[in-house]
Short mmCIF file of C-alpha atoms in Angstrom, two decimals:
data_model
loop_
_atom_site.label_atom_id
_atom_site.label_comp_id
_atom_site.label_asym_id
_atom_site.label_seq_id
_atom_site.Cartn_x
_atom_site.Cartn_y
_atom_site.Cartn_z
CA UNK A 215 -39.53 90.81 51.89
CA UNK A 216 -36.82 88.25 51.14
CA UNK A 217 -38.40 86.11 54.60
CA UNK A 218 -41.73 86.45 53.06
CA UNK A 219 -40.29 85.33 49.33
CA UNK A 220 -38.81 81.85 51.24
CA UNK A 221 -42.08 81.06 52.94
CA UNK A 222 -44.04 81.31 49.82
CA UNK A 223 -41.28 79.29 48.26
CA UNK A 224 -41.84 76.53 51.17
CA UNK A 225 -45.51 76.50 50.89
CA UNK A 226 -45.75 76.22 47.36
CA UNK A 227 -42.87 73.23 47.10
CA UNK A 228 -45.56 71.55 50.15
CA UNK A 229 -48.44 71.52 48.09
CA UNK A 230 -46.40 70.51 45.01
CA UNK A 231 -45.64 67.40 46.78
CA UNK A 232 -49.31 66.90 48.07
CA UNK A 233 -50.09 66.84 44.29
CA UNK A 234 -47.25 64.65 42.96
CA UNK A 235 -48.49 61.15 41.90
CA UNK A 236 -47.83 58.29 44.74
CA UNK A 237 -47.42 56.36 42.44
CA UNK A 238 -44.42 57.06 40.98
CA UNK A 239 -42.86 56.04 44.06
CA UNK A 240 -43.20 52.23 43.25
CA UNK A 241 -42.03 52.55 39.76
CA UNK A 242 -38.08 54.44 40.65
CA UNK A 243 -36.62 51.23 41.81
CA UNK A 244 -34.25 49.87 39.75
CA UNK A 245 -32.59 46.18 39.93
CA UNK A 246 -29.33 46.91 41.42
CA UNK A 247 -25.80 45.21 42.35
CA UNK A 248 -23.60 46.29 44.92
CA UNK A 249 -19.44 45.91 45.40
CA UNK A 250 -20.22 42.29 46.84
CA UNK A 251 -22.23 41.01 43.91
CA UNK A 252 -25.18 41.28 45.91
CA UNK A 253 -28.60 41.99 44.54
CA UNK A 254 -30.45 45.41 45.67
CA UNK A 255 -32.98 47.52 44.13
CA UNK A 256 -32.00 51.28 44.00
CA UNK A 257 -34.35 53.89 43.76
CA UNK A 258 -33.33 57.22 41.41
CA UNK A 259 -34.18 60.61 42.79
CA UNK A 260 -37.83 62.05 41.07
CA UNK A 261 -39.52 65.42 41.37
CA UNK A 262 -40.72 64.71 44.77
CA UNK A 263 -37.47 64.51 46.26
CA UNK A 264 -36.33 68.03 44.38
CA UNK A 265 -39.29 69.64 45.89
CA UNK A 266 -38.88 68.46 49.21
CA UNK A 267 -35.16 69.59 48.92
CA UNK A 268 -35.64 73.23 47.87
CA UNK A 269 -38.35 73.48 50.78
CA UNK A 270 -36.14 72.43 53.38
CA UNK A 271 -33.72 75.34 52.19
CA UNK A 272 -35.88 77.86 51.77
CA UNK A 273 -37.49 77.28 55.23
CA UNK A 274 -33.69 77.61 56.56
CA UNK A 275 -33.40 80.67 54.39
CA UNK A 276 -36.26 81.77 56.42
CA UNK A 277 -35.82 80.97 59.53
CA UNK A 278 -32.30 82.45 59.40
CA UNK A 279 -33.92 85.86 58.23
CA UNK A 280 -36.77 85.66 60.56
CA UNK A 281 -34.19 86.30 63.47
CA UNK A 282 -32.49 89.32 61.80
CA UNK A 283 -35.62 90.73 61.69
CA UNK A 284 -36.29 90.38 65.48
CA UNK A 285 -32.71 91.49 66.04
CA UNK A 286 -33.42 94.55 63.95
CA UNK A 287 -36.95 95.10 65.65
CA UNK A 288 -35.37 95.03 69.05
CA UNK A 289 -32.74 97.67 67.77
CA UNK A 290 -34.89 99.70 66.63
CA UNK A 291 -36.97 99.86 69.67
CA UNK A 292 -34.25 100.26 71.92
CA UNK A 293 -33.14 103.00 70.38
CA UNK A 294 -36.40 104.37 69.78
CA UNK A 295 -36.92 104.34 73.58
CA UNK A 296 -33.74 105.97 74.55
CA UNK A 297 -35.01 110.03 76.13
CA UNK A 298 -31.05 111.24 76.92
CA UNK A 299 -31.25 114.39 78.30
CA UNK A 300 -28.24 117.20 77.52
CA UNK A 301 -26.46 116.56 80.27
CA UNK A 302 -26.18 112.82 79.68
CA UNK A 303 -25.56 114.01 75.74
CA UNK A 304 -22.69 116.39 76.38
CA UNK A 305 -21.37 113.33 78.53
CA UNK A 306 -21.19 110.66 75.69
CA UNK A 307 -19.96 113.52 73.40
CA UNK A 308 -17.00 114.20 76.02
CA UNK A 309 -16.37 110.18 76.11
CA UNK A 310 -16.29 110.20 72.47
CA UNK A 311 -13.54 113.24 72.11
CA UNK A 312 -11.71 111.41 75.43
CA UNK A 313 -11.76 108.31 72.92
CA UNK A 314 -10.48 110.01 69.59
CA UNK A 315 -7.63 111.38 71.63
CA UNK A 316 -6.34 107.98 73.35
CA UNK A 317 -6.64 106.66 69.38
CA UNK A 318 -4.26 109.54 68.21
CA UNK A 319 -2.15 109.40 70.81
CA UNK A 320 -1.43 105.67 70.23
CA UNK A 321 -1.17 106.21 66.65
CA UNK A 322 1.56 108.50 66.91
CA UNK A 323 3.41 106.24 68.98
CA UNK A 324 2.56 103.75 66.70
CA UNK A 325 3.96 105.57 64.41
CA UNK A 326 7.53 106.19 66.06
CA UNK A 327 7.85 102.66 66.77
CA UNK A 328 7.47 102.22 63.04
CA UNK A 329 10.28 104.35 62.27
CA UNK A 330 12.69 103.30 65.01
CA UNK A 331 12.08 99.92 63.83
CA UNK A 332 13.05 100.88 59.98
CA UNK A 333 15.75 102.75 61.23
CA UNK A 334 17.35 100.08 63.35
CA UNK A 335 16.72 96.98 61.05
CA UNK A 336 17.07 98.55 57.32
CA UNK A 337 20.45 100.78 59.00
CA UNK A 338 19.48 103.10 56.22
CA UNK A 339 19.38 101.19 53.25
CA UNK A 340 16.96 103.02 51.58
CA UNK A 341 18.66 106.43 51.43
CA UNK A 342 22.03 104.57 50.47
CA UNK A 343 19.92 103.09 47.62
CA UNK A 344 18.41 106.49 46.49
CA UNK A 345 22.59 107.90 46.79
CA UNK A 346 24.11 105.21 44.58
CA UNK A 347 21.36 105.44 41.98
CA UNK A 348 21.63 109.20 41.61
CA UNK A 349 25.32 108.72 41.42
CA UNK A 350 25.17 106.45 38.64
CA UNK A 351 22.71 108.28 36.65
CA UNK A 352 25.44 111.40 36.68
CA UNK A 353 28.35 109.53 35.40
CA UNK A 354 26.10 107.92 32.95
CA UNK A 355 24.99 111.17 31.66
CA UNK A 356 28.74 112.53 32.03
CA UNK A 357 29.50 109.29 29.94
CA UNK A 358 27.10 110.61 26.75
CA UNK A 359 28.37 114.35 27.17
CA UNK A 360 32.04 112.93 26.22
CA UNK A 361 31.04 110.93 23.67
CA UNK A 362 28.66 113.13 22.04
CA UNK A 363 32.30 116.08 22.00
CA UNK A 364 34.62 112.78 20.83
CA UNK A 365 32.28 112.46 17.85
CA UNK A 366 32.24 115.61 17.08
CA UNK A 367 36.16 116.58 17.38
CA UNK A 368 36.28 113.19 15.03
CA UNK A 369 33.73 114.76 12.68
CA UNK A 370 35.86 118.11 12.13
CA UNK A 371 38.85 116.26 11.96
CA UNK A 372 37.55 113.83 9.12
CA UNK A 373 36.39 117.41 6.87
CA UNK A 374 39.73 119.21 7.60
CA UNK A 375 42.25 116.08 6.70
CA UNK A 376 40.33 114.58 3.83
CA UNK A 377 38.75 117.21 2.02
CA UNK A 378 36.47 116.31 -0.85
CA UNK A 379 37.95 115.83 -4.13
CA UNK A 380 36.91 117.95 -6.69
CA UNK A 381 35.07 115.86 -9.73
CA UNK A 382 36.42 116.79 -13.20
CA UNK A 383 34.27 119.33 -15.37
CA UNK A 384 31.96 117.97 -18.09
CA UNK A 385 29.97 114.77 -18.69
CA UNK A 386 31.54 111.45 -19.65
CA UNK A 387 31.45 112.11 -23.19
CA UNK A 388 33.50 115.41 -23.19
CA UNK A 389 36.57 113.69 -20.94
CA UNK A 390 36.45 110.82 -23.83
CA UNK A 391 37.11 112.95 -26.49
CA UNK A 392 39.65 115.55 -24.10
CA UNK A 393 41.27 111.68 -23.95
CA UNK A 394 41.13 110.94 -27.23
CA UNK A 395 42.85 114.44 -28.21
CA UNK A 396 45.42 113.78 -25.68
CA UNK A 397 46.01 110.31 -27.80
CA UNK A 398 46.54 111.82 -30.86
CA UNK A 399 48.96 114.89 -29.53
CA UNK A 400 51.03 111.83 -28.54
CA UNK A 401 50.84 109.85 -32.21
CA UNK A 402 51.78 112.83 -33.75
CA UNK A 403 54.54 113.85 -31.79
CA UNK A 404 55.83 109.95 -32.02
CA UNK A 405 55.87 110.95 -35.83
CA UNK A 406 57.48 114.02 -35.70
CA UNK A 407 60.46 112.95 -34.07
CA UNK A 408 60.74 109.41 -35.87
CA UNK A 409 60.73 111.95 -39.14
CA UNK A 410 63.32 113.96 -37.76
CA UNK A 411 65.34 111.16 -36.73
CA UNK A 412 65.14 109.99 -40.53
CA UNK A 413 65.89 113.26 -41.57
CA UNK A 414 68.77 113.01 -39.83
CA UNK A 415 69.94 109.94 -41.30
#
């Protein structure tokens, strides 16, 4: 389908330029001067010349295709001709299981090179790597552990050597007054003994 699509697309650019006016051919050139100063005319690209360009690529497009086809004819037939019998059958299928063991046996040595390699080049590196990081995530978590206890030794020790203070009873306005009683208890002892001491006298 897609060879037949690029054929039509040829054949209908063809006759697009078998209808395009000749004229317009002598009318494109335009007065011209090149690096030297010298005069030329130069002649811009019209329809013509787009039509002639997309039918030379879609007759490559074709041709291209056009031989895949005959490829894939000739296939087809080849294979369509083949009669094995089951001798010849069980033959191929015995080549094919001699074939998938060669391929695993040269994976696995594949395989063991791999590792000899690794082990010789990397002398291990990996697994020291793994060691050292689950080393450091211990003491790490051994580091939070003491920390965390430390806190709360510090915590207990904090409530057992400075207890809260108890706040005296009653608002504001009842230790004024309590104040203002003590005040007066003072004035009036002042008195007494300044009375006494006149008394005396």
């Amino acid at each position: 389908m897609d060879y037949l699509k690029n054929v039509a697309i040829h054949e209908i650019n063809l006759e697009a330029i078998d209808l395009y006016e000749r004229d317009m051919a002598t009318v494109v050139l335009v007065p011209s001067e090149d690096t030297d100063g010298k005069y030329y005319m130069s002649r811009t690209k019209i329809g013509v010349d787009y039509f002639a360009d997309e039918a030379e690529t879609s007759m490559k497009t074709a041709a291209q295709q056009q031989l895949q086809v005959e490829t894939n004819n000739y296939t087809i037939q080849q294979m369509q001709a083949v009669n094995a019998s089951a001798e010849q059958t069980a033959q191929a299928d015995k080549m094919v299981e001699s074939l998938k063991a060669e391929y695993q046996v040269l994976s696995d040595l594949l395989k063991n090179t791999l590792k000899d390699y690794d082990k010789d080049t990397i002398n291990n590196y990996m697994s020291i790597v793994v060691s050292q990081q689950e080393k450091m995530e211990s003491s790490d978590l051994k580091k939070v552990i003491l920390a965390t206890v430390g806190f709360a030794v510090l915590f207990c020790l904090l409530l057992t050597v400075f207890p809260y203070r108890e706040q005296p009873a009653g608002n504001g306005k009842e230790r004024k007054n309590a104040k203002n009683v003590k005040e007066l208890k003072r004035k009036r002892a002042e008195h007494n003994s300044t009375e006494r001491e006149e008394d005396t006298k």
